[in-house]
Tab-separated table of C-alpha atoms in Angstrom:
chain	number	residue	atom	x	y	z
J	10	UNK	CA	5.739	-22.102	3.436
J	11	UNK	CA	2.795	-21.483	5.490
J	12	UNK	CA	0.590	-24.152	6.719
J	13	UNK	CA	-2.720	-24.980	4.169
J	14	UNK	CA	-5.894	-23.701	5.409
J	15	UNK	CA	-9.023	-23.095	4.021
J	16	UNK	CA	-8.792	-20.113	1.062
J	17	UNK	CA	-11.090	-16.944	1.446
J	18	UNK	CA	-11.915	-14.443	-1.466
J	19	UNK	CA	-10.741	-11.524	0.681
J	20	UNK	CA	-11.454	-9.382	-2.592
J	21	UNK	CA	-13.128	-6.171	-2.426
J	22	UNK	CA	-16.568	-6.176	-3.810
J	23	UNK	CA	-17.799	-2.986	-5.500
J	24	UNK	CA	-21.757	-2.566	-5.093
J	25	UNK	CA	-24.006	-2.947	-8.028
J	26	UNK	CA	-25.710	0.568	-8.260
J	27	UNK	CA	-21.786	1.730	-9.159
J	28	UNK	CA	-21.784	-0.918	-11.261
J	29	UNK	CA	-25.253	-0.125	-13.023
J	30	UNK	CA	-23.788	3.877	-12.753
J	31	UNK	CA	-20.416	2.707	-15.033
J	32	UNK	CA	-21.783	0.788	-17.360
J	33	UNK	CA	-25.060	3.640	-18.069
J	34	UNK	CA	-21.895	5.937	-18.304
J	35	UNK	CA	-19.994	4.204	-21.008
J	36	UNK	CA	-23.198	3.436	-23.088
J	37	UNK	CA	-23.354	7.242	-22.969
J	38	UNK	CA	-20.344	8.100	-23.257
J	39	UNK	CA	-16.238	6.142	-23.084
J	40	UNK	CA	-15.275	9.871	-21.880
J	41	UNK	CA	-17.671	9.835	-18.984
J	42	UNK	CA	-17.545	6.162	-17.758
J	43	UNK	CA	-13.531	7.358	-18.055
J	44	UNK	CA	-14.044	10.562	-15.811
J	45	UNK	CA	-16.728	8.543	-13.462
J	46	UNK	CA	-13.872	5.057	-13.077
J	47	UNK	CA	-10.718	7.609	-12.406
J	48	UNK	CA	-13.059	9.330	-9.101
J	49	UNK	CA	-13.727	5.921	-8.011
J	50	UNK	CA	-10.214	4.454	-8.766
J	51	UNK	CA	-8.669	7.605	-6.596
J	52	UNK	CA	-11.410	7.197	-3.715
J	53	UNK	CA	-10.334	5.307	-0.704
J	54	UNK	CA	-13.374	3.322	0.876
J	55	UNK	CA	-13.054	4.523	4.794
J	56	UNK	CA	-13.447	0.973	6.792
J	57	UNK	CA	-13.907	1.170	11.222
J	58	UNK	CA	-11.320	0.361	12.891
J	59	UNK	CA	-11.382	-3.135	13.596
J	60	UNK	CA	-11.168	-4.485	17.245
J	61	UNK	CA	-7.978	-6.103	16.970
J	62	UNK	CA	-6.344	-2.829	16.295
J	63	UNK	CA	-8.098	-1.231	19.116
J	64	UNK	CA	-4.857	-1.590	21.471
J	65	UNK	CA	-2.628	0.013	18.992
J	66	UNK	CA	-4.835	2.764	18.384
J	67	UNK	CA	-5.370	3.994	22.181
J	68	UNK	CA	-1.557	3.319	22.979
J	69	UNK	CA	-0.384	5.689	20.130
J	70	UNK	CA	1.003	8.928	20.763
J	71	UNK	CA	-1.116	10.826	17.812
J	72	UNK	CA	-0.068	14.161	15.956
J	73	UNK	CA	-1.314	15.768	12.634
J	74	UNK	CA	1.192	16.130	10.286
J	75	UNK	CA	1.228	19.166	7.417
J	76	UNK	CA	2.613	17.847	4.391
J	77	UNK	CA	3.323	21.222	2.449
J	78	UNK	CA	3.850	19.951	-1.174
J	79	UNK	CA	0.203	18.648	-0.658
J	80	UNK	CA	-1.556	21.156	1.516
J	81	UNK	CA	-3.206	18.522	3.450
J	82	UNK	CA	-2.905	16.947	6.878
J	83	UNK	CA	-2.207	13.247	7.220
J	84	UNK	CA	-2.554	11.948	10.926
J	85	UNK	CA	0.608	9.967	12.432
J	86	UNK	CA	1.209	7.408	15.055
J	87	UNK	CA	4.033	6.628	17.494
J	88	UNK	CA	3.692	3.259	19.035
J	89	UNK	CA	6.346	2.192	21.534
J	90	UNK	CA	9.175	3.515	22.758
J	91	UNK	CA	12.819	2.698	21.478
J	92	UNK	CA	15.137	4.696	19.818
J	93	UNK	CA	15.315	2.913	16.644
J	94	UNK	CA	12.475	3.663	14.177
J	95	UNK	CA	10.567	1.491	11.900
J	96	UNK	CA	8.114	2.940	9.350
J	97	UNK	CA	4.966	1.147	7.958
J	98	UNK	CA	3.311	2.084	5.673
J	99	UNK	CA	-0.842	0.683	5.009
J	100	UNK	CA	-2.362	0.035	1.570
J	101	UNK	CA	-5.515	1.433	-0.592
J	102	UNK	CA	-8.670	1.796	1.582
J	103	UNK	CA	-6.150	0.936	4.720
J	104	UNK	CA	-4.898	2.719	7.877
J	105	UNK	CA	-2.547	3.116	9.954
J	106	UNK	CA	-2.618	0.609	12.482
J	107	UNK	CA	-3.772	-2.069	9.876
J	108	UNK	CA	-0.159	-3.924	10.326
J	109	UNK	CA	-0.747	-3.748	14.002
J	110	UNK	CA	0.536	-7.541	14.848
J	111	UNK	CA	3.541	-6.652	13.244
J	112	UNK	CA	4.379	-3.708	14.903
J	113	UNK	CA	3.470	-5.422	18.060
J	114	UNK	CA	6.058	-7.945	17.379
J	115	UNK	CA	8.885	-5.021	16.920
J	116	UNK	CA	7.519	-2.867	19.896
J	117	UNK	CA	8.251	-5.625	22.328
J	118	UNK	CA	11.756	-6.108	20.800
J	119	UNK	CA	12.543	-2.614	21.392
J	120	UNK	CA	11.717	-0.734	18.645
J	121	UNK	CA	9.117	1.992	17.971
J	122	UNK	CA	6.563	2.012	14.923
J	123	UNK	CA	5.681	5.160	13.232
J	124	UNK	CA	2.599	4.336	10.725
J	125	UNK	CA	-0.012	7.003	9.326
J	126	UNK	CA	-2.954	7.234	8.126
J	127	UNK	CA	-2.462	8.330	3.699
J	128	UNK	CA	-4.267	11.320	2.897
J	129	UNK	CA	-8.112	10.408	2.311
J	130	UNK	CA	-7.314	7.661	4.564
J	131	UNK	CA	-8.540	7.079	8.515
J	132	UNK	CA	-8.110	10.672	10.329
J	133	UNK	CA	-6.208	12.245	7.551
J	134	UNK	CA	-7.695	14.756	5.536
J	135	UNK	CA	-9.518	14.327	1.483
J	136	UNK	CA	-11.675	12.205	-0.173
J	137	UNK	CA	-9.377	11.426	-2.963
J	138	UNK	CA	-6.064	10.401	-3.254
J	139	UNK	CA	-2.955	8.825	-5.307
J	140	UNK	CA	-0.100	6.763	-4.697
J	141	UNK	CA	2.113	10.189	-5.201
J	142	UNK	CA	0.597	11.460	-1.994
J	143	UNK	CA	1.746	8.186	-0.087
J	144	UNK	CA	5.231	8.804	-1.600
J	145	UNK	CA	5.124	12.324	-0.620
J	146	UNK	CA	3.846	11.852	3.080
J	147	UNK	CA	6.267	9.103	3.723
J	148	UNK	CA	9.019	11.872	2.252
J	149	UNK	CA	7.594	14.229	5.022
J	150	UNK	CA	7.561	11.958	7.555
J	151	UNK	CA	11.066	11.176	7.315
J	152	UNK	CA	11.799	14.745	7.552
J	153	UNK	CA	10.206	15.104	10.176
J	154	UNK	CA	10.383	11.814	12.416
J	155	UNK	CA	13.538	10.376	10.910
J	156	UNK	CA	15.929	8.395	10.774
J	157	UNK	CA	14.415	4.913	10.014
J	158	UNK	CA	16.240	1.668	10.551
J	159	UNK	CA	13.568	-0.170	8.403
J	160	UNK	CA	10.302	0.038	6.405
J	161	UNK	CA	7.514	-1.666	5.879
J	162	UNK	CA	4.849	-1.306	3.295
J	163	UNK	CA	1.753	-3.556	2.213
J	164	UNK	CA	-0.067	-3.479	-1.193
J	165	UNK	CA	-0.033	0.136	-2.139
J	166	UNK	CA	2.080	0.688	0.773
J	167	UNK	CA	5.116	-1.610	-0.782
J	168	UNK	CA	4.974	0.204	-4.161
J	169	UNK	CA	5.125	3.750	-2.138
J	170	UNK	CA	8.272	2.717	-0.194
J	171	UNK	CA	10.158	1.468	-3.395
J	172	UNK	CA	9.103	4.584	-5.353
J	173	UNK	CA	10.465	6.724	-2.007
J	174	UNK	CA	13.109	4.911	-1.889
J	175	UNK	CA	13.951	6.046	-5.595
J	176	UNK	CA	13.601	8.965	-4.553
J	177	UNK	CA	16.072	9.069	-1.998
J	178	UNK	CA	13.732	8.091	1.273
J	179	UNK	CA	16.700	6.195	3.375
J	180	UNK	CA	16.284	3.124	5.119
J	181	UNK	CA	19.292	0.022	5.978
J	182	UNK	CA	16.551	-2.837	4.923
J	183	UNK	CA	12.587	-3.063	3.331
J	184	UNK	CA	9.605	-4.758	3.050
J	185	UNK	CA	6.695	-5.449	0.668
J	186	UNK	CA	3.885	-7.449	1.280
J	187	UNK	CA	1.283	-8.145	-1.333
J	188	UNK	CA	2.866	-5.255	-3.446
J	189	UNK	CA	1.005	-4.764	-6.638
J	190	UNK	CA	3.772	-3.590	-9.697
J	191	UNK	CA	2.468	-2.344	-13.142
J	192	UNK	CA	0.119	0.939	-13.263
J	193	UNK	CA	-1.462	-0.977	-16.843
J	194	UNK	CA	-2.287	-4.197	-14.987
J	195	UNK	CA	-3.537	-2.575	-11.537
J	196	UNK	CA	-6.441	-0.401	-14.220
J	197	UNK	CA	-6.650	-3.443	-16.355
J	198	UNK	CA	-8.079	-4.825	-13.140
J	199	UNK	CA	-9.890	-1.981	-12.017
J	200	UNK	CA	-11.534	-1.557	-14.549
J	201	UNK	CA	-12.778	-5.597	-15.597
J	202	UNK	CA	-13.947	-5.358	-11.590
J	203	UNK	CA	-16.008	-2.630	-12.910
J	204	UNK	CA	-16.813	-4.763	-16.010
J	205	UNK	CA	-16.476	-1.848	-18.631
J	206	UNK	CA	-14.570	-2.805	-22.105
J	207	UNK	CA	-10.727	-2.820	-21.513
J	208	UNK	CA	-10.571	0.040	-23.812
J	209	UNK	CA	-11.417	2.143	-20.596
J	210	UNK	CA	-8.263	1.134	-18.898
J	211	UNK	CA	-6.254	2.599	-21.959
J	212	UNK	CA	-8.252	5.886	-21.555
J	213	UNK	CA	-8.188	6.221	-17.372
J	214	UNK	CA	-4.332	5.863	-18.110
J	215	UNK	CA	-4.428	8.433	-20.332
J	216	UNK	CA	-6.242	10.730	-18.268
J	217	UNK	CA	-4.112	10.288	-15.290
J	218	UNK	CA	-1.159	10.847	-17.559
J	219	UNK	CA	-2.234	13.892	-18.656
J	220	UNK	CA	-3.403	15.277	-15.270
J	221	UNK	CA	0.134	14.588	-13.855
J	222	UNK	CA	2.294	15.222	-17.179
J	223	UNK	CA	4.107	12.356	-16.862
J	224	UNK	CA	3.788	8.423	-17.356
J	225	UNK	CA	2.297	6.648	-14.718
J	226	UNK	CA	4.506	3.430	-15.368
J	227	UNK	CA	7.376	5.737	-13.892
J	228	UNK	CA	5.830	4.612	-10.904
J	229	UNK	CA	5.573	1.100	-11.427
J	230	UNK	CA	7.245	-1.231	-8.783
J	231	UNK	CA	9.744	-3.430	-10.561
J	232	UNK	CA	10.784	0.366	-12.869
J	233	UNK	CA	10.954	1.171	-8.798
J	234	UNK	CA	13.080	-1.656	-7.768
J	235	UNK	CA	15.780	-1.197	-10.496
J	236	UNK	CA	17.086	2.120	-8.380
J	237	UNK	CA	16.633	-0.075	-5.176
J	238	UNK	CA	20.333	-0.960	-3.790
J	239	UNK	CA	19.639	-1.992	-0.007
J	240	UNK	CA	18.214	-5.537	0.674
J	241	UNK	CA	14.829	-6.084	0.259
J	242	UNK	CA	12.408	-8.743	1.250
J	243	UNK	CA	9.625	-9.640	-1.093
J	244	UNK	CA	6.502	-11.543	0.145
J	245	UNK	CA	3.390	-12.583	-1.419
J	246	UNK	CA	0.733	-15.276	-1.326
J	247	UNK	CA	0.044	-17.563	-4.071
J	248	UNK	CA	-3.777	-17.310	-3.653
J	249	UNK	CA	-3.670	-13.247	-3.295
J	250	UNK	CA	-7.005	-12.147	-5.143
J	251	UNK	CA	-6.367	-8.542	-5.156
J	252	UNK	CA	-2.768	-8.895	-6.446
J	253	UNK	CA	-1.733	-11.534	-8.737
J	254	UNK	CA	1.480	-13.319	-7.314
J	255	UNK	CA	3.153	-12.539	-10.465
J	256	UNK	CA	3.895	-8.905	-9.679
J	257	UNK	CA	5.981	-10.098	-6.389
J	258	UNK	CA	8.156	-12.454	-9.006
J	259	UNK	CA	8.472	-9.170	-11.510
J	260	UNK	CA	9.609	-7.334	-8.069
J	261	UNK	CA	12.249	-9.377	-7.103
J	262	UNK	CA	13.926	-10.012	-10.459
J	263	UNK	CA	14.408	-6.306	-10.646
J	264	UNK	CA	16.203	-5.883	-7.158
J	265	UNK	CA	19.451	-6.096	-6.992
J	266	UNK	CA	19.453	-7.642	-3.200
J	267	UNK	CA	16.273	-9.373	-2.394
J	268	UNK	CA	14.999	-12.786	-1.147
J	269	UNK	CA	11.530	-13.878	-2.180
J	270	UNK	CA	8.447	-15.760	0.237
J	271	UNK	CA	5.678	-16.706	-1.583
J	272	UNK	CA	2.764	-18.443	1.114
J	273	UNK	CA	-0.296	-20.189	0.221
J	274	UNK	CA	-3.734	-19.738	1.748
J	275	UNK	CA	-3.478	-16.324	3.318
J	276	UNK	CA	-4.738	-13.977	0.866
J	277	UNK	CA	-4.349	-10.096	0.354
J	278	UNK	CA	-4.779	-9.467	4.487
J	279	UNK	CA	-4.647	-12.193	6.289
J	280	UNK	CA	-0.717	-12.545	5.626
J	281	UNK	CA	-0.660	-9.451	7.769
J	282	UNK	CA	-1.239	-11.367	11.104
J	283	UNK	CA	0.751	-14.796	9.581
J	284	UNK	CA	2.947	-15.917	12.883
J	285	UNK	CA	5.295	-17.193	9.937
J	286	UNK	CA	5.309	-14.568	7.805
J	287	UNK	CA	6.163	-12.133	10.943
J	288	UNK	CA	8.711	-14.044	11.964
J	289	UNK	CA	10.861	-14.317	8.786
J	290	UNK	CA	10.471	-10.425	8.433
J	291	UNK	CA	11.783	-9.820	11.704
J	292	UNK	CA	14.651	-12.474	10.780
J	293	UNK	CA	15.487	-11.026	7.110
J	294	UNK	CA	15.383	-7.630	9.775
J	295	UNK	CA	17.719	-8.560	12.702
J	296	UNK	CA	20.464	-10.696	10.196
């Protein structure tokens, strides 16, 4: 366990005129508020890249990356030098040198980090995007920059690298960090942060199910995790406000070779920098 320290609300907030905007939308119309919640819920917010990250940034060897099933570019970074690769992967509204203190960590140890920025994402190409296009870039990028020892995925990023695992992306060990797990309960949320009835959650399932022809709890983490052989490590805070703790404990009773860390007090990002939390992934890594 981590030590106690003061707890933060590190939830996003989403701004009142697209608040105002939904609920105008389902007064008019269910089928409209539905239409205007699935653009929002597949539009990354595009943050600056914050000072801290600034080192990882300018030190990267950069390339733009074509990833043909989606006809769009996705920008990709090589940080340090060793032979053996590690891949991380960043979350909704992230980028790719958002888990910069842990690649720091495995670049002086010898290894080098590939990360990218997801389509829609950073330097990478769209406005929207969907977690199938974070399963299929990572897909690319092994074919291109592969092998990788390890992976390394927070939030979104954690459910991408279980689903690409599934589908036959090939690494000896994994990580999740703050994973979220079922498509119902990551809308369900969505949608009450919007504060529309829960009906709409039902519907914007719907709609994406019918956009993509198939169910969207196909790509739920723990339905994930049950075609996950290799050792994985699990982590999650307790106080997580973007991702309820419970989907970390629905994880890692459907892998078949996992340990669980659950710490208090550090939230949906802070966890990222956790001196702790670092050193018990490179530990559950290196054993």
């Amino acid at each position: 366990m981590t030590k106690k320290s003061p707890i933060t609300n590190q939830s996003l907030q989403i701004p009142k005129p697209i608040l105002l905007t939904a609920k105008l939308l389902e007064t008019i119309s269910p089928k409209l508020a539905t239409r205007f919640a699935a653009r929002l819920f597949t539009t990354p917010i595009k943050h600056k890249i914050p000072k801290r990250e600034f080192h990882m940034e300018q030190n990267s060897r950069q390339n733009k990356l074509l990833v043909p099933s989606l006809q769009k570019e996705i920008m990709v970074y090589h940080y340090g030098q060793g032979e053996k690769k590690i891949l991380l992967v960043h979350g909704w509204s992230g980028r790719g040198t958002q888990l910069v203190k842990i690649a720091d960590e495995f670049v002086k140890i010898g290894y080098q980090i590939i990360s990218f920025d997801a389509p829609a994402h950073g330097k990478s190409q769209g406005k929207t995007t969907i977690m199938t296009e974070f399963i299929a870039s990572i897909l690319e990028i092994e074919k291109q920059f592969g092998p990788f020892e390890f992976a390394i995925g927070h939030s979104l990023g954690g459910m991408s690298i279980l689903n690409a695992i599934k589908q036959d992306f090939k690494v000896k060990k994994a990580v999740t960090i703050g994973s979220g797990d079922i498509i119902q309960d990551i809308l369900d949320d969505f949608v009450a942060k919007l504060k529309l009835n829960p009906k709409i959650a039902l519907l914007l399932k719907q709609h994406f199910e019918k956009k993509f022809g198939e169910s969207m709890e196909n790509y739920s983490a723990h339905f994930a995790a049950q075609k996950v052989t290799i050792p994985v490590l699990v982590i999650h805070d307790q106080n997580d406000c973007d991702v309820n703790v419970k989907a970390a404990h629905n994880i890692n009773k459907n892998l078949k070779n996992s340990k669980l860390m659950i710490t208090e007090h550090l939230g949906h990002r802070k966890i990222l920098g956790n001196e702790t939390v670092i050193n018990h992934i490179k530990e559950f890594l290196k054993a």
